[in-house]
Amino acid sequence: MEPNWTSVVPPLLAVAMAFLIRDAAISLAVACLAGVLILGEGLMGFPALITRSLSTEHFVWLCTLEFAIGIFIAFFQRCGAIAMFTRGTQRWVKNRKQVSVLGWGMGMFIFFSDYFSTLLVGPVMRNLTDKYRILREKLAYICDSTSAPWWPSCPSRAGRFIRAGWPSDMPE
């Protein structure tokens, strides 16, 4: 199927439904089904599409990397390193603006991969942002906006696994 305007229907449907019914999981599921229907595979084409998309060697490597990052973050939480860091930074930050700047700085400079940065900065900053009454949505925005733009320019990143699976005619 050639790319055309119908490719924006599933994301727009997901966003509209999320605002209307206030349930992200159902909205995303309906948008995914709409995408499969637009591809012309029918309702039963969803399992086949998932199998084709997720059964590549590159996807397995990417999942392995993400599981390892998750284990690493859980280890930091369980051993108390995140709580120690939070206690250590409390003497430097005295207001909401400083906490936001600290989150921004951590997102920019604690960078191993695009996923690792977000998954580490979020739990580390959560206690501080809660203490200074910064919304979790703002913390999520800070984490995402500071980690995602860096990934194309960093040589050490999970994006290499994604780009390795792209056909040669796709743009980088």
Coordinates of C-alpha atoms in Angstrom, one line a residue:
M1 CA 0.0 0.0 0.0
E2 CA 1.3 3.4 -1.0
P3 CA 1.6 6.0 1.8
N4 CA -1.2 8.6 1.7
W5 CA -3.4 10.7 3.9
T6 CA -5.0 7.6 5.5
S7 CA -1.8 7.0 7.5
V8 CA -2.7 9.9 9.9
V9 CA -6.1 8.3 10.7
P10 CA -5.0 5.9 13.4
P11 CA -2.9 8.5 15.4
L12 CA -5.7 11.1 15.1
L13 CA -8.2 8.5 16.2
A14 CA -6.1 7.5 19.2
V15 CA -5.7 11.1 20.3
A16 CA -9.4 12.0 19.8
M17 CA -10.6 8.9 21.6
A18 CA -8.1 9.5 24.5
F19 CA -9.7 12.9 25.0
L20 CA -13.2 11.6 24.7
I21 CA -13.2 8.4 26.8
R22 CA -10.1 9.2 28.9
D23 CA -8.6 5.7 28.6
A24 CA -5.4 5.5 26.7
A25 CA -5.2 1.7 26.4
I26 CA -8.6 1.4 24.8
S27 CA -7.9 4.4 22.5
L28 CA -4.6 2.9 21.3
A29 CA -6.2 -0.6 20.8
V30 CA -9.0 0.9 18.6
A31 CA -6.5 3.0 16.7
C32 CA -4.3 -0.1 16.0
L33 CA -7.4 -2.0 14.8
A34 CA -8.3 0.9 12.6
G35 CA -4.8 0.9 11.1
V36 CA -5.1 -2.8 10.3
L37 CA -8.4 -2.2 8.7
I38 CA -6.9 0.6 6.6
L39 CA -4.1 -1.7 5.5
G40 CA -6.9 -4.0 4.1
E41 CA -6.1 -7.0 6.2
G42 CA -9.4 -7.2 8.1
L43 CA -9.9 -7.9 11.7
M44 CA -8.1 -11.2 11.5
G45 CA -5.1 -9.6 9.9
F46 CA -4.0 -8.1 13.2
P47 CA -2.2 -11.2 14.5
A48 CA -0.4 -11.7 11.1
L49 CA 0.7 -8.1 11.2
I50 CA 2.0 -8.4 14.7
T51 CA 3.9 -11.6 13.8
R52 CA 5.5 -10.0 10.7
S53 CA 6.4 -6.8 12.6
L54 CA 7.8 -8.3 15.8
S55 CA 9.5 -11.5 14.6
T56 CA 12.7 -10.0 13.3
E57 CA 16.1 -10.4 14.8
H58 CA 16.5 -6.6 15.3
F59 CA 13.3 -6.4 17.3
V60 CA 14.5 -9.2 19.6
W61 CA 17.8 -7.3 20.2
L62 CA 15.9 -4.1 20.9
C63 CA 13.6 -5.9 23.4
T64 CA 16.6 -7.5 25.1
L65 CA 18.2 -4.1 25.4
E66 CA 15.1 -2.5 26.9
F67 CA 14.6 -5.4 29.4
A68 CA 18.2 -5.0 30.5
I69 CA 17.7 -1.3 31.0
G70 CA 14.5 -2.0 33.0
I71 CA 16.4 -4.4 35.2
F72 CA 19.2 -1.9 35.7
I73 CA 16.7 0.8 36.8
A74 CA 14.9 -1.6 39.1
F75 CA 18.3 -2.5 40.6
F76 CA 19.0 1.2 41.3
Q77 CA 15.6 1.5 43.0
R78 CA 16.0 -1.6 45.1
C79 CA 19.5 -0.8 46.3
G80 CA 18.5 2.7 47.3
A81 CA 20.7 4.6 44.9
I82 CA 17.8 6.7 43.5
A83 CA 16.7 7.6 47.1
M84 CA 20.3 8.6 48.0
F85 CA 20.6 10.7 44.9
T86 CA 17.3 12.4 45.7
R87 CA 18.5 13.2 49.3
G88 CA 21.8 14.4 48.0
T89 CA 20.2 16.9 45.5
Q90 CA 17.8 18.3 48.0
R91 CA 20.5 20.6 49.4
W92 CA 21.0 22.1 46.0
V93 CA 17.5 22.6 44.8
K94 CA 15.3 25.0 46.7
N95 CA 12.3 25.8 44.4
R96 CA 10.2 24.4 41.6
K97 CA 12.3 26.1 38.9
Q98 CA 15.5 24.5 40.1
V99 CA 13.9 21.1 40.2
S100 CA 12.7 21.5 36.6
V101 CA 16.2 22.6 35.5
L102 CA 17.8 19.7 37.3
G103 CA 15.4 17.3 35.5
W104 CA 16.2 19.0 32.2
G105 CA 20.0 18.8 32.8
M106 CA 19.8 15.1 33.8
G107 CA 17.8 14.3 30.7
M108 CA 20.4 16.0 28.5
F109 CA 23.5 14.7 30.2
I110 CA 22.7 11.3 31.6
F111 CA 22.5 9.7 28.3
F112 CA 23.3 6.1 27.4
S113 CA 20.3 5.6 25.0
D114 CA 17.1 7.4 24.2
Y115 CA 15.1 4.9 26.4
F116 CA 17.6 4.7 29.3
S117 CA 17.6 8.5 29.8
T118 CA 13.8 8.6 30.1
L119 CA 13.6 5.5 32.3
L120 CA 16.3 6.7 34.7
V121 CA 15.5 10.4 34.9
G122 CA 11.8 9.8 35.6
P123 CA 12.2 7.6 38.7
V124 CA 15.1 9.7 40.0
M125 CA 13.2 13.0 39.7
R126 CA 9.8 11.7 40.8
N127 CA 10.3 12.3 44.5
L128 CA 11.7 15.8 44.0
T129 CA 8.9 16.8 41.7
D130 CA 6.3 15.4 44.1
K131 CA 7.9 17.3 47.0
Y132 CA 7.8 20.6 45.0
R133 CA 4.3 19.9 43.5
I134 CA 5.4 19.7 39.9
L135 CA 2.9 17.7 37.9
R136 CA 4.0 14.2 36.8
E137 CA 2.9 15.2 33.3
K138 CA 5.4 18.0 33.3
L139 CA 8.1 15.6 34.5
A140 CA 7.1 13.3 31.6
Y141 CA 7.4 16.2 29.2
I142 CA 10.8 17.2 30.6
C143 CA 12.1 13.6 30.3
D144 CA 10.8 13.0 26.8
S145 CA 11.8 16.3 25.4
T146 CA 15.4 16.1 26.7
S147 CA 16.1 12.5 25.8
A148 CA 14.5 12.0 22.5
P149 CA 16.1 14.8 20.5
W150 CA 19.6 13.5 21.4
W151 CA 19.3 10.0 20.0
P152 CA 20.1 10.7 16.4
S153 CA 23.4 12.4 17.3
C154 CA 24.7 9.9 19.8
P155 CA 26.9 7.1 18.6
S156 CA 25.9 4.8 21.6
R157 CA 22.1 4.4 21.3
A158 CA 19.3 1.9 20.8
G159 CA 18.4 3.6 17.6
R160 CA 21.1 1.7 15.8
F161 CA 19.1 -1.5 16.4
I162 CA 16.0 0.2 14.9
R163 CA 17.9 1.6 11.9
A164 CA 19.6 -1.7 11.3
G165 CA 16.2 -3.3 10.6
W166 CA 15.1 -0.6 8.1
P167 CA 15.2 -1.5 4.5
S168 CA 17.9 0.4 2.6
D169 CA 15.5 2.5 0.7
M170 CA 14.0 4.1 3.8
P171 CA 15.3 7.5 5.0
E172 CA 17.3 7.7 8.2

